[in-house]
mmCIF file of C-alpha atoms and ligand atoms in Angstrom:
data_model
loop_
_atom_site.group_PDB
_atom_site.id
_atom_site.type_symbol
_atom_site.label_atom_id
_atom_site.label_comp_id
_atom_site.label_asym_id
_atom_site.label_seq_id
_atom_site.Cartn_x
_atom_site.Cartn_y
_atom_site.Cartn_z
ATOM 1 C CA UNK S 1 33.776 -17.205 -18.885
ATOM 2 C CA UNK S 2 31.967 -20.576 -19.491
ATOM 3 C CA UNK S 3 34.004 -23.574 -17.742
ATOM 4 C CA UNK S 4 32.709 -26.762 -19.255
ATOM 5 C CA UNK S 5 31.529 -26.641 -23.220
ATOM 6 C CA UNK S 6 28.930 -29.976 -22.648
ATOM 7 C CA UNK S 7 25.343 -29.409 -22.465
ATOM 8 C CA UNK S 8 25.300 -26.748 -19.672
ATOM 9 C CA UNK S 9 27.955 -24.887 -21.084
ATOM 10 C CA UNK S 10 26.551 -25.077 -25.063
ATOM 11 C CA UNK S 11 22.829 -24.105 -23.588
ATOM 12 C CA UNK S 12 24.452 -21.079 -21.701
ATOM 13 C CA UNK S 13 26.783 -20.100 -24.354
ATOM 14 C CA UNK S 14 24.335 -20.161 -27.112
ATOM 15 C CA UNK S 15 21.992 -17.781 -24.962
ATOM 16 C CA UNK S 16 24.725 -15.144 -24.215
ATOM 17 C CA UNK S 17 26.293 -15.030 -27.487
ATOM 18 C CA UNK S 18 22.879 -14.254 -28.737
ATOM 19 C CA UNK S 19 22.451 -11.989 -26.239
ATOM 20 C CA UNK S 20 25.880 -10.054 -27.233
ATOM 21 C CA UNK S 21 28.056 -10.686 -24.081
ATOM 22 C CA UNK S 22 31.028 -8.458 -25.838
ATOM 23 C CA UNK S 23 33.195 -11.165 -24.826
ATOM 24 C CA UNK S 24 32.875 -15.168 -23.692
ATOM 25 C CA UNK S 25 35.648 -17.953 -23.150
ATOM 26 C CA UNK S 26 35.065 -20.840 -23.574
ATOM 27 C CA UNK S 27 37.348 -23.543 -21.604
ATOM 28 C CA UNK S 28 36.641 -27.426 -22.417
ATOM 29 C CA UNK S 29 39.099 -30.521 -22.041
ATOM 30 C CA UNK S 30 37.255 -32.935 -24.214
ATOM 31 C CA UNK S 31 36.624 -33.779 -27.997
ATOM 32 C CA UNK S 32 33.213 -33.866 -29.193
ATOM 33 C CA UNK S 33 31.600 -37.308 -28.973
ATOM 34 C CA UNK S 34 29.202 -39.019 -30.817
ATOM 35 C CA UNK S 35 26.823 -39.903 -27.987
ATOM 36 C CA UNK S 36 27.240 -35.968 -26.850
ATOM 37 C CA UNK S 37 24.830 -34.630 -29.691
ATOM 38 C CA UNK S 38 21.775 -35.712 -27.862
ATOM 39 C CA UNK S 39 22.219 -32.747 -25.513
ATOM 40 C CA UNK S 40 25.221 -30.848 -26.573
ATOM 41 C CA UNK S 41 23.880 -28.240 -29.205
ATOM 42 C CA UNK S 42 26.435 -26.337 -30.322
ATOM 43 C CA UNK S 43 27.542 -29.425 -31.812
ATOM 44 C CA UNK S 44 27.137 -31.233 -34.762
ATOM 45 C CA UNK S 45 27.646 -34.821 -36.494
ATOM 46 C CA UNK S 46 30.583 -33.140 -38.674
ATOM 47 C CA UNK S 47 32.213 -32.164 -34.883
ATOM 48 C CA UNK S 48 31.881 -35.870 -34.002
ATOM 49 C CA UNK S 49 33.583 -37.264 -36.793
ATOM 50 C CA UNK S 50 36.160 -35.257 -36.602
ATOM 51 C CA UNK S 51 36.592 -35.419 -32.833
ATOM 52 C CA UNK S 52 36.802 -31.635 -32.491
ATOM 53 C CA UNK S 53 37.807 -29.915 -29.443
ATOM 54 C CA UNK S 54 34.295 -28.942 -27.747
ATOM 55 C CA UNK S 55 35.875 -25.597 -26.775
ATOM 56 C CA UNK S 56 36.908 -25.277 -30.859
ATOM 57 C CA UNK S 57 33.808 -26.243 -32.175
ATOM 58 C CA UNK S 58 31.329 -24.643 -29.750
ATOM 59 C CA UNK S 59 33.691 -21.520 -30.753
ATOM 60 C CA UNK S 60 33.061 -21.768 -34.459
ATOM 61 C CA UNK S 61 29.455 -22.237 -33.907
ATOM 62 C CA UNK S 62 28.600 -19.305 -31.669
ATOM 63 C CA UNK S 63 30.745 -16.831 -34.316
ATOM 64 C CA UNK S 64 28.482 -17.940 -37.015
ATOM 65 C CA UNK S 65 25.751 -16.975 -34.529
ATOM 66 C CA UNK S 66 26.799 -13.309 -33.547
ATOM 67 C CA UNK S 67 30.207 -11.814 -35.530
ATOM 68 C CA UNK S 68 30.177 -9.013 -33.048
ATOM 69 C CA UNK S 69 31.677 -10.040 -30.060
ATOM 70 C CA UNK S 70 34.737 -11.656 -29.335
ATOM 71 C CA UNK S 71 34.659 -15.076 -28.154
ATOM 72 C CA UNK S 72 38.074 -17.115 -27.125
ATOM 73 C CA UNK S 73 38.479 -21.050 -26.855
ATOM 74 C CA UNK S 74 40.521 -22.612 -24.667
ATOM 75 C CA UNK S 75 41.227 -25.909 -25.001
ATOM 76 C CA UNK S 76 42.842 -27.407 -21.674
ATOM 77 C CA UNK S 77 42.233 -29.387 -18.624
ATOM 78 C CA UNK S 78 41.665 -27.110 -15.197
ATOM 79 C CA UNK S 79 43.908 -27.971 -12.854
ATOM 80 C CA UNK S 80 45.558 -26.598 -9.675
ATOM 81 C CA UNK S 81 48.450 -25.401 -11.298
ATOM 82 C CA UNK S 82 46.664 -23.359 -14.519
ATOM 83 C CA UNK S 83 43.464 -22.506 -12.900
ATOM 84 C CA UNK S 84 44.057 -19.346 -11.900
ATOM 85 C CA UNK S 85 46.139 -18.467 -15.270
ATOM 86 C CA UNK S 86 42.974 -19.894 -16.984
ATOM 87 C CA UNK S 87 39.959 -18.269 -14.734
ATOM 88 C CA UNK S 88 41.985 -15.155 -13.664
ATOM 89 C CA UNK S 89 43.085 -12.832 -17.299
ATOM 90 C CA UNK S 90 43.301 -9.455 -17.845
ATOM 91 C CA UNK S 91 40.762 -8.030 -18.623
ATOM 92 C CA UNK S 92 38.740 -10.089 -15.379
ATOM 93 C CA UNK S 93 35.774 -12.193 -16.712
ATOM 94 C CA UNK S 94 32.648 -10.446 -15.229
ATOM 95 C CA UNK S 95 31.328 -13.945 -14.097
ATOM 96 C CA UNK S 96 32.276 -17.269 -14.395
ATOM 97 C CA UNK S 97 29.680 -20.048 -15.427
ATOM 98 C CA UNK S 98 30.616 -23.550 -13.897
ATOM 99 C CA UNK S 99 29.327 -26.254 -16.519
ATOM 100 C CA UNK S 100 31.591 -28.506 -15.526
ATOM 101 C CA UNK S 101 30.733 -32.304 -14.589
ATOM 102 C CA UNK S 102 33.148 -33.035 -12.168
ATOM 103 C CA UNK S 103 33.384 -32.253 -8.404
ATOM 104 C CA UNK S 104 37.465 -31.840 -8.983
ATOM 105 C CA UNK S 105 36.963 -28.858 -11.108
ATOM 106 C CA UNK S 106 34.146 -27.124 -9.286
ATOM 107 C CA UNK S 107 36.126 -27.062 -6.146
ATOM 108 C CA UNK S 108 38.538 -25.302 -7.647
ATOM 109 C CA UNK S 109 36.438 -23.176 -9.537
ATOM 110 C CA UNK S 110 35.127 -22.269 -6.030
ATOM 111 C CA UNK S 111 38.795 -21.816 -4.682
ATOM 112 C CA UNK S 112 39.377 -19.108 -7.592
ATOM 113 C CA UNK S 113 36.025 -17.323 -7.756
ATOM 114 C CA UNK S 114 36.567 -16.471 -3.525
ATOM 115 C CA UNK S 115 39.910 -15.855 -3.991
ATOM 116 C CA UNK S 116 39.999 -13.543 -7.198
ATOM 117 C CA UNK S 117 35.913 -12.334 -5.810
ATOM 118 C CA UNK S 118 34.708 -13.331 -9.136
ATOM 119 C CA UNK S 119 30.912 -14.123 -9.067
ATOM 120 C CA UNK S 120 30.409 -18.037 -9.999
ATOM 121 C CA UNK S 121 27.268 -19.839 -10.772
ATOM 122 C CA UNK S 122 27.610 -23.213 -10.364
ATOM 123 C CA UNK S 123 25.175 -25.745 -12.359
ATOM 124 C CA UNK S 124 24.984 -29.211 -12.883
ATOM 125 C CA UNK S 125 22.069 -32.229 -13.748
ATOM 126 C CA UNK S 126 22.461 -35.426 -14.209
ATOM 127 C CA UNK S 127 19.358 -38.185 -14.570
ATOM 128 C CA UNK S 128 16.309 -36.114 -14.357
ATOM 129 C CA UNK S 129 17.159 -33.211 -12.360
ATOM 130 C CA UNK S 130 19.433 -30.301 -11.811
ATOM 131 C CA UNK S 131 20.334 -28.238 -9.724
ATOM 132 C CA UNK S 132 22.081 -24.362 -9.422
ATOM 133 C CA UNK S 133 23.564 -22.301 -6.940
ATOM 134 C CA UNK S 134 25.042 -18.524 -7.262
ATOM 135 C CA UNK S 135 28.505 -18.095 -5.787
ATOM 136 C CA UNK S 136 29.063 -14.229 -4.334
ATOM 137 C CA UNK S 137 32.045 -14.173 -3.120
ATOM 138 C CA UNK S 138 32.259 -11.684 0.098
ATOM 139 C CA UNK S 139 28.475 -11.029 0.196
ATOM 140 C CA UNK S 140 26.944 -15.030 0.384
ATOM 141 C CA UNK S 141 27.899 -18.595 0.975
ATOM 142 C CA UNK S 142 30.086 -20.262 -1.354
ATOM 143 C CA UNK S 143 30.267 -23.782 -2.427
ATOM 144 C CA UNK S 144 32.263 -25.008 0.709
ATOM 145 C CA UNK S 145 30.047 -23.128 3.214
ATOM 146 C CA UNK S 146 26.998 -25.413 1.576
ATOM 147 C CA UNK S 147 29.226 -28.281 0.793
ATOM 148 C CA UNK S 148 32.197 -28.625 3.276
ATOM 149 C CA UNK S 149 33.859 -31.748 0.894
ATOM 150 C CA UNK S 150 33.113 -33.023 -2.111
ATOM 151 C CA UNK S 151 31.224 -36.547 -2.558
ATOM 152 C CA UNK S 152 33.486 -39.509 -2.299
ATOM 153 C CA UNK S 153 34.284 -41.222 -5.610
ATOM 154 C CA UNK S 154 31.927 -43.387 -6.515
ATOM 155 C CA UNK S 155 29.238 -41.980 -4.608
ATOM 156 C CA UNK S 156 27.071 -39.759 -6.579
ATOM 157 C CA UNK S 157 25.775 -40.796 -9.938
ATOM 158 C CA UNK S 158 27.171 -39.279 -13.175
ATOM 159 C CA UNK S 159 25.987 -38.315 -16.757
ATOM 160 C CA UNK S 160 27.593 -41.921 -17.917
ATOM 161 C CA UNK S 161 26.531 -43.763 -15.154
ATOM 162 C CA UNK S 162 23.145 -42.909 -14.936
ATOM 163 C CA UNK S 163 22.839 -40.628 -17.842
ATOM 164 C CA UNK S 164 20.958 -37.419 -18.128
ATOM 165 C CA UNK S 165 17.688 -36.014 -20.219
ATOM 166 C CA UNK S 166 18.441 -33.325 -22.287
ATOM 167 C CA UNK S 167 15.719 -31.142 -21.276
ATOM 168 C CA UNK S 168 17.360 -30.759 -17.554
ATOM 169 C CA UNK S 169 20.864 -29.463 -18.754
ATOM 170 C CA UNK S 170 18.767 -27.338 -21.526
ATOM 171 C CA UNK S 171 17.047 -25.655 -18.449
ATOM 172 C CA UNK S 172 20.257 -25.716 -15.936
ATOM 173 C CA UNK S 173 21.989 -23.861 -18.836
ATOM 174 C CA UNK S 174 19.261 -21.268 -19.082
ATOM 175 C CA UNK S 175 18.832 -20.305 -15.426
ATOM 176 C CA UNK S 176 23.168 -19.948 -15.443
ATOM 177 C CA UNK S 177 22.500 -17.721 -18.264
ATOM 178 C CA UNK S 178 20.239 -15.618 -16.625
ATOM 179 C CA UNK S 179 22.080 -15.161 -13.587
ATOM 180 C CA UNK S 180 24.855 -14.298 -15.446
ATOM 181 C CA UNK S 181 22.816 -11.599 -17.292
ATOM 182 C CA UNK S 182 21.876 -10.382 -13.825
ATOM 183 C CA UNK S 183 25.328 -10.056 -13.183
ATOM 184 C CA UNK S 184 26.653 -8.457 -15.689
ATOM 185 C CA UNK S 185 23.963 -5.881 -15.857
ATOM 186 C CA UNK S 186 24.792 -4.923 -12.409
ATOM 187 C CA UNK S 187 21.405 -6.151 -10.337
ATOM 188 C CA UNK S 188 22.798 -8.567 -7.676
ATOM 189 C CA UNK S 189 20.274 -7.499 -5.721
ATOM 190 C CA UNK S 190 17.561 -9.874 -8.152
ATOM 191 C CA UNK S 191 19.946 -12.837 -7.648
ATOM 192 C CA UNK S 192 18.576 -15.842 -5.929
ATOM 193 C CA UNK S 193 20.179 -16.693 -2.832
ATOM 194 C CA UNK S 194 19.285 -19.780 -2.672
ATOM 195 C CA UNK S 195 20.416 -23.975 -3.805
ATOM 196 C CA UNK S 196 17.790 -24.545 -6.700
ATOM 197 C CA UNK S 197 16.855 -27.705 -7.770
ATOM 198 C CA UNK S 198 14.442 -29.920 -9.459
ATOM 199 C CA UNK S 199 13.888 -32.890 -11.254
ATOM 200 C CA UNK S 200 11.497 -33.469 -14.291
ATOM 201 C CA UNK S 201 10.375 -37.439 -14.194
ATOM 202 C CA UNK S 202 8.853 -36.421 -10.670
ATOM 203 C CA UNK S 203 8.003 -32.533 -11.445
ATOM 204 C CA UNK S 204 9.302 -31.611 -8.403
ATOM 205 C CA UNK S 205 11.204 -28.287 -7.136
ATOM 206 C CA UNK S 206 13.115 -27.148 -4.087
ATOM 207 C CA UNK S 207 14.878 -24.276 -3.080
ATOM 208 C CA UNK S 208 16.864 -24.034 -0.108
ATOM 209 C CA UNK S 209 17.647 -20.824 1.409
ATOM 210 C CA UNK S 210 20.585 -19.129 1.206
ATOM 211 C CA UNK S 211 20.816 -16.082 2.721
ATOM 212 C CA UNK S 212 22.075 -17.217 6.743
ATOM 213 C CA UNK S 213 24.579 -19.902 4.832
ATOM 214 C CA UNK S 214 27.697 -18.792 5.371
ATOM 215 C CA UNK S 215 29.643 -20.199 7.540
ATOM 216 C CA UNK S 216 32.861 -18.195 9.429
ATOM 217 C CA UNK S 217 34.394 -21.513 9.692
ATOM 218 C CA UNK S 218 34.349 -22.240 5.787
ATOM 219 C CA UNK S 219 38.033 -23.413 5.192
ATOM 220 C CA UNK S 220 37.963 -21.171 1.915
ATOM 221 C CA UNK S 221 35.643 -18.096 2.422
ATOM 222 C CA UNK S 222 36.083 -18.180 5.885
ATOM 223 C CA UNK S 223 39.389 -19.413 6.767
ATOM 224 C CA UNK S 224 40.919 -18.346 3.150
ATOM 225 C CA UNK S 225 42.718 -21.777 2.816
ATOM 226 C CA UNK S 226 42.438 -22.583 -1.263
ATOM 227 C CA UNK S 227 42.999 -26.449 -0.329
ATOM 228 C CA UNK S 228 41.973 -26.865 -4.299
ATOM 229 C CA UNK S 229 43.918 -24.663 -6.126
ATOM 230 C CA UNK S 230 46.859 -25.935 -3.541
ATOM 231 C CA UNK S 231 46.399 -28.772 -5.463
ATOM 232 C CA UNK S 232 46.222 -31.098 -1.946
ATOM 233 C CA UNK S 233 42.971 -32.825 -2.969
ATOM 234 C CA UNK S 234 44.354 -33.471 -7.046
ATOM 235 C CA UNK S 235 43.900 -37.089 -7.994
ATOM 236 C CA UNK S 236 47.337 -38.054 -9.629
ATOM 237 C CA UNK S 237 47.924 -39.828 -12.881
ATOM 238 C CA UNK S 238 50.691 -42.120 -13.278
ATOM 239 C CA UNK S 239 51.776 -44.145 -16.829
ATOM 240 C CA UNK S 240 52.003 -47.567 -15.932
ATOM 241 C CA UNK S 241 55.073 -48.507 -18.493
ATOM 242 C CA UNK S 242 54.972 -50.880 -20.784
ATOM 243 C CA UNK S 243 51.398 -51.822 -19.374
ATOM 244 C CA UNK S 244 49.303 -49.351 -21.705
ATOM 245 C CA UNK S 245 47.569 -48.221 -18.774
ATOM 246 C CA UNK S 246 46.997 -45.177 -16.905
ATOM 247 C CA UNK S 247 47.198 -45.538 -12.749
ATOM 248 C CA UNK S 248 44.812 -42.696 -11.234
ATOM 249 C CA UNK S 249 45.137 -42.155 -7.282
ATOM 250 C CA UNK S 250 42.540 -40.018 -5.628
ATOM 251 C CA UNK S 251 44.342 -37.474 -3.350
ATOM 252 C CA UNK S 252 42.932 -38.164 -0.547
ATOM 253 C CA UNK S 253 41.694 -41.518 1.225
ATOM 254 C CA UNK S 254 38.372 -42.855 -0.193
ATOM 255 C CA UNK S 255 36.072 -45.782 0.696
ATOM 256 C CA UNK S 256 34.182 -46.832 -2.480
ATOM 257 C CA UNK S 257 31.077 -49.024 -2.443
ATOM 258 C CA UNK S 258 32.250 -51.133 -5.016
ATOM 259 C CA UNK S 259 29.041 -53.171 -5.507
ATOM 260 C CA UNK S 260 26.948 -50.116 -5.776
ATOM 261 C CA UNK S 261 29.370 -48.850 -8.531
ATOM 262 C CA UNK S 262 29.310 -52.119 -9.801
ATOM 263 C CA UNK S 263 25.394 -51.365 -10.166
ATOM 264 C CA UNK S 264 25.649 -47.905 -12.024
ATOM 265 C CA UNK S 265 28.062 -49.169 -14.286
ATOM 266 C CA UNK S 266 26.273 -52.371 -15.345
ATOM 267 C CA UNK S 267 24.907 -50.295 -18.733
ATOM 268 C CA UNK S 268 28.597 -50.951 -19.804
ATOM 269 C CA UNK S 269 28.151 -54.777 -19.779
ATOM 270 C CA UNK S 270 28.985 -57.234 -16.830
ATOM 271 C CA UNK S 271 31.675 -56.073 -14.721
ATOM 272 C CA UNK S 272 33.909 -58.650 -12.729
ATOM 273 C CA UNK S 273 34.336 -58.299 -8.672
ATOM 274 C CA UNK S 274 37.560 -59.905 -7.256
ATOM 275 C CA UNK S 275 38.050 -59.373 -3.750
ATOM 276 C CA UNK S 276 38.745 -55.060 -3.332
ATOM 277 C CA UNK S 277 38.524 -54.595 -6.934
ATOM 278 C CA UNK S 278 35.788 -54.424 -9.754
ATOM 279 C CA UNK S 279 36.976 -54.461 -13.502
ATOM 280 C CA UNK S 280 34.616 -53.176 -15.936
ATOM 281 C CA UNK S 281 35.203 -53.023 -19.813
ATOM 282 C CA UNK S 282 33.607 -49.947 -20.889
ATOM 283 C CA UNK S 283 31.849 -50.374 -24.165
ATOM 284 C CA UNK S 284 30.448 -47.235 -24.534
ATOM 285 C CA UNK S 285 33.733 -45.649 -24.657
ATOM 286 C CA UNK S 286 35.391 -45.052 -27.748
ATOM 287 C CA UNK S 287 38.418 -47.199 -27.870
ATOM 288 C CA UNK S 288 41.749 -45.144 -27.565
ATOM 289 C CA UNK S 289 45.256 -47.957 -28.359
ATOM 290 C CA UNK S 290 42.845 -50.913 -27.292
ATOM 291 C CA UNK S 291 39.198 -50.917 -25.639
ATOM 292 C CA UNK S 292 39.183 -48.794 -22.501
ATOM 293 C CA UNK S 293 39.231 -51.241 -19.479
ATOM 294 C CA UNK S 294 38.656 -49.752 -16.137
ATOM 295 C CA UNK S 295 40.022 -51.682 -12.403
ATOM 296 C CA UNK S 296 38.827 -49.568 -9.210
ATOM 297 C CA UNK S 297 39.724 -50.695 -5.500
ATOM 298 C CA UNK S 298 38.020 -49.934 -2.540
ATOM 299 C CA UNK S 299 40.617 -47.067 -1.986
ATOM 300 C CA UNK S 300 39.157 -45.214 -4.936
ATOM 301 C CA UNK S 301 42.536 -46.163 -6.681
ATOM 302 C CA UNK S 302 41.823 -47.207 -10.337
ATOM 303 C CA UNK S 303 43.867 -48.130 -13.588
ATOM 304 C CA UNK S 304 42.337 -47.541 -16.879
ATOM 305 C CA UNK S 305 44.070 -49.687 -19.013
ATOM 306 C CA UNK S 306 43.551 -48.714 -23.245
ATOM 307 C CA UNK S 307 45.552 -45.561 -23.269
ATOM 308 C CA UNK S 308 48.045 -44.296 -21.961
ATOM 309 C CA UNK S 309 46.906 -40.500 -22.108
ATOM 310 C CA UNK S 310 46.853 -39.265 -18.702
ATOM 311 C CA UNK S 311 43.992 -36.785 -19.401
ATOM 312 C CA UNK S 312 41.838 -38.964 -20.961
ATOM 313 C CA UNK S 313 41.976 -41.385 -18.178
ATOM 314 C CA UNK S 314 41.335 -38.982 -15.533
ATOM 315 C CA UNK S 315 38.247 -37.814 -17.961
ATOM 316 C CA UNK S 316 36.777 -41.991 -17.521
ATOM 317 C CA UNK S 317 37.959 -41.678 -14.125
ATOM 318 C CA UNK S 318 35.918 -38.630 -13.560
ATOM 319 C CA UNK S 319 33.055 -39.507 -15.772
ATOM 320 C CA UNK S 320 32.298 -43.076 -14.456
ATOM 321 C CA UNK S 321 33.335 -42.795 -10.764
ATOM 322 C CA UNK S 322 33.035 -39.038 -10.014
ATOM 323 C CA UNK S 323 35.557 -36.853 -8.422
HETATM 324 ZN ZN1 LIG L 1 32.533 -20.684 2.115
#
């Protein structure tokens, strides 16, 4: 199962369909954009004008590629209360692949993988560089034991913010599908226990080992508390009525550098600081009932006025401020 159709999830799907996987879900929020063809390639321009569900279209693609196996889309947002619906069917997936690009979601991929013991390998790249880790739930660290909490909003820099070069996710998306092939084929014992990573403007590679990681006082492998898929940490999305605006409020407290955000986000055009809060039009959004217009306080609160689809602003909140 491949959480996360963007450029990860398309490299990685495209390898294992080809490979014959006998079966692969795919599991995507988003609509194919425009700007996502420069990396994204199971997509196409017809995708992008039609602003095709990425879990649809990647789909379509991959059983024009190989008629033989059986591959299911699934077109919804992971969230505390479906995740385990949505990562947990009968029959089990073998392995799940996290492509995601949000800290929100990998959590609680890592909640669900522990709890179910579903192998996970997690991936991600953004600028330059990427980065994987191999999730064996029972036998090695998992997410949590490596990274106790995720980054605060705002924090880290994202695929929008500081955007990413193609050739990173193509090679994330390649090591995830070999692991995966490992897994499936039954040799865990050639997995790397280790955090991978490496970045291609400064051809440079580290790998951190593994194999003394986990930690007995991991709140989720250790302590078996699934604070994720509890749904404690869940930023919440409220319509602002009559306002055309979406109010996102991180679920926990957050202190955002708002000048440094102000910073990553200046590709978008000037943004405007008043006191706690920075509003920043977001031209290189596609508008949605008017252009998308995102306010952020210190707090990590934000509006995102322009729609008033609480999915899609949670998707800008996650995309330009991180979860
Ligand atoms: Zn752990």
């Amino acid at each position: 199962m491949i959480i996360g159709c963007g450029a990860l999830g398309c490299a990685a799907a495209d390898l294992l369909a080809r490979a014959g996987v006998g079966r692969l879900t795919l599991v995507d929020r988003d609509t194919v954009e425009w700007t996502n063809l420069q990396r994204q390639t199971l997509f196409d321009e017809r995708d992008a004008a039609a602003g095709a569900p990425k879990a649809e279209a990647a789909a379509r693609r991959l059983r024009a590629v190989n008629s033989s196996i059986v591959i299911e889309p699934i077109a919804d947002d992971l969230a505390p209360d479906n995740a385990e619906a949505i990562v947990v069917p009968e029959p089990r997936p073998g392995v799940l692949l996290d492509c995601t690009d949000n800290f929100e979601t990998r959590y609680l991929l890592n909640d669900a993988a522990v709890k179910h013991g579903i192998p996970l390998v997690y991936g991600g790249a953004v600028a330059t560089g990427g980065v994987l880790m191999t999730v064996r739930p029972g036998a090695g660290p998992c997410l949590r034991c490596v990274f106790p909490d995720p980054p605060a909003p705002g924090t880290m820099p994202t695929c929008d913010s500081a955007g990413v070069l193609a050739p990173a996710t193509a090679i994330v998306g390649a090591l995830q599908a070999a692991e995966a092939m490992k897994i499936l084929a039954g040799r865990e014992e050639v997995l790397d226990p280790a955090l991978r990573s490496f970045d291609l403007w400064s051809n440079s590679r580290q790998r951190l080992d593994l194999a003394h990681a986990r930690r007995a006082d991991c709140p989720c492998c250790g302590a078996g508390r699934y604070e994720f898929l509890q749904g404690r940490q869940r930023p919440e999305a409220t319509v602002l009525c009559g306002r055309g605006s979406v109010q996102i409020s991180p679920g926990r407290a957050r202190a955002l550098d708002l000048d440094a955000l102000a910073e990553r986000l200046r590709p978008q055009g000037p943004g405007r600081r008043a006191g706690s809060s920075l509003r920043q039009r977001l031209t290189h959004e596609p508008p949605d009932a008017g252009p998308i217009e995102l306010t952020v306080f210190s707090d990590g609160r934000a509006i995102v006025s322009g729609t008033t689809d609480p999915a899609r602003a949670r998707g800008v909140y996650h995309r330009y401020i991180g979860a």
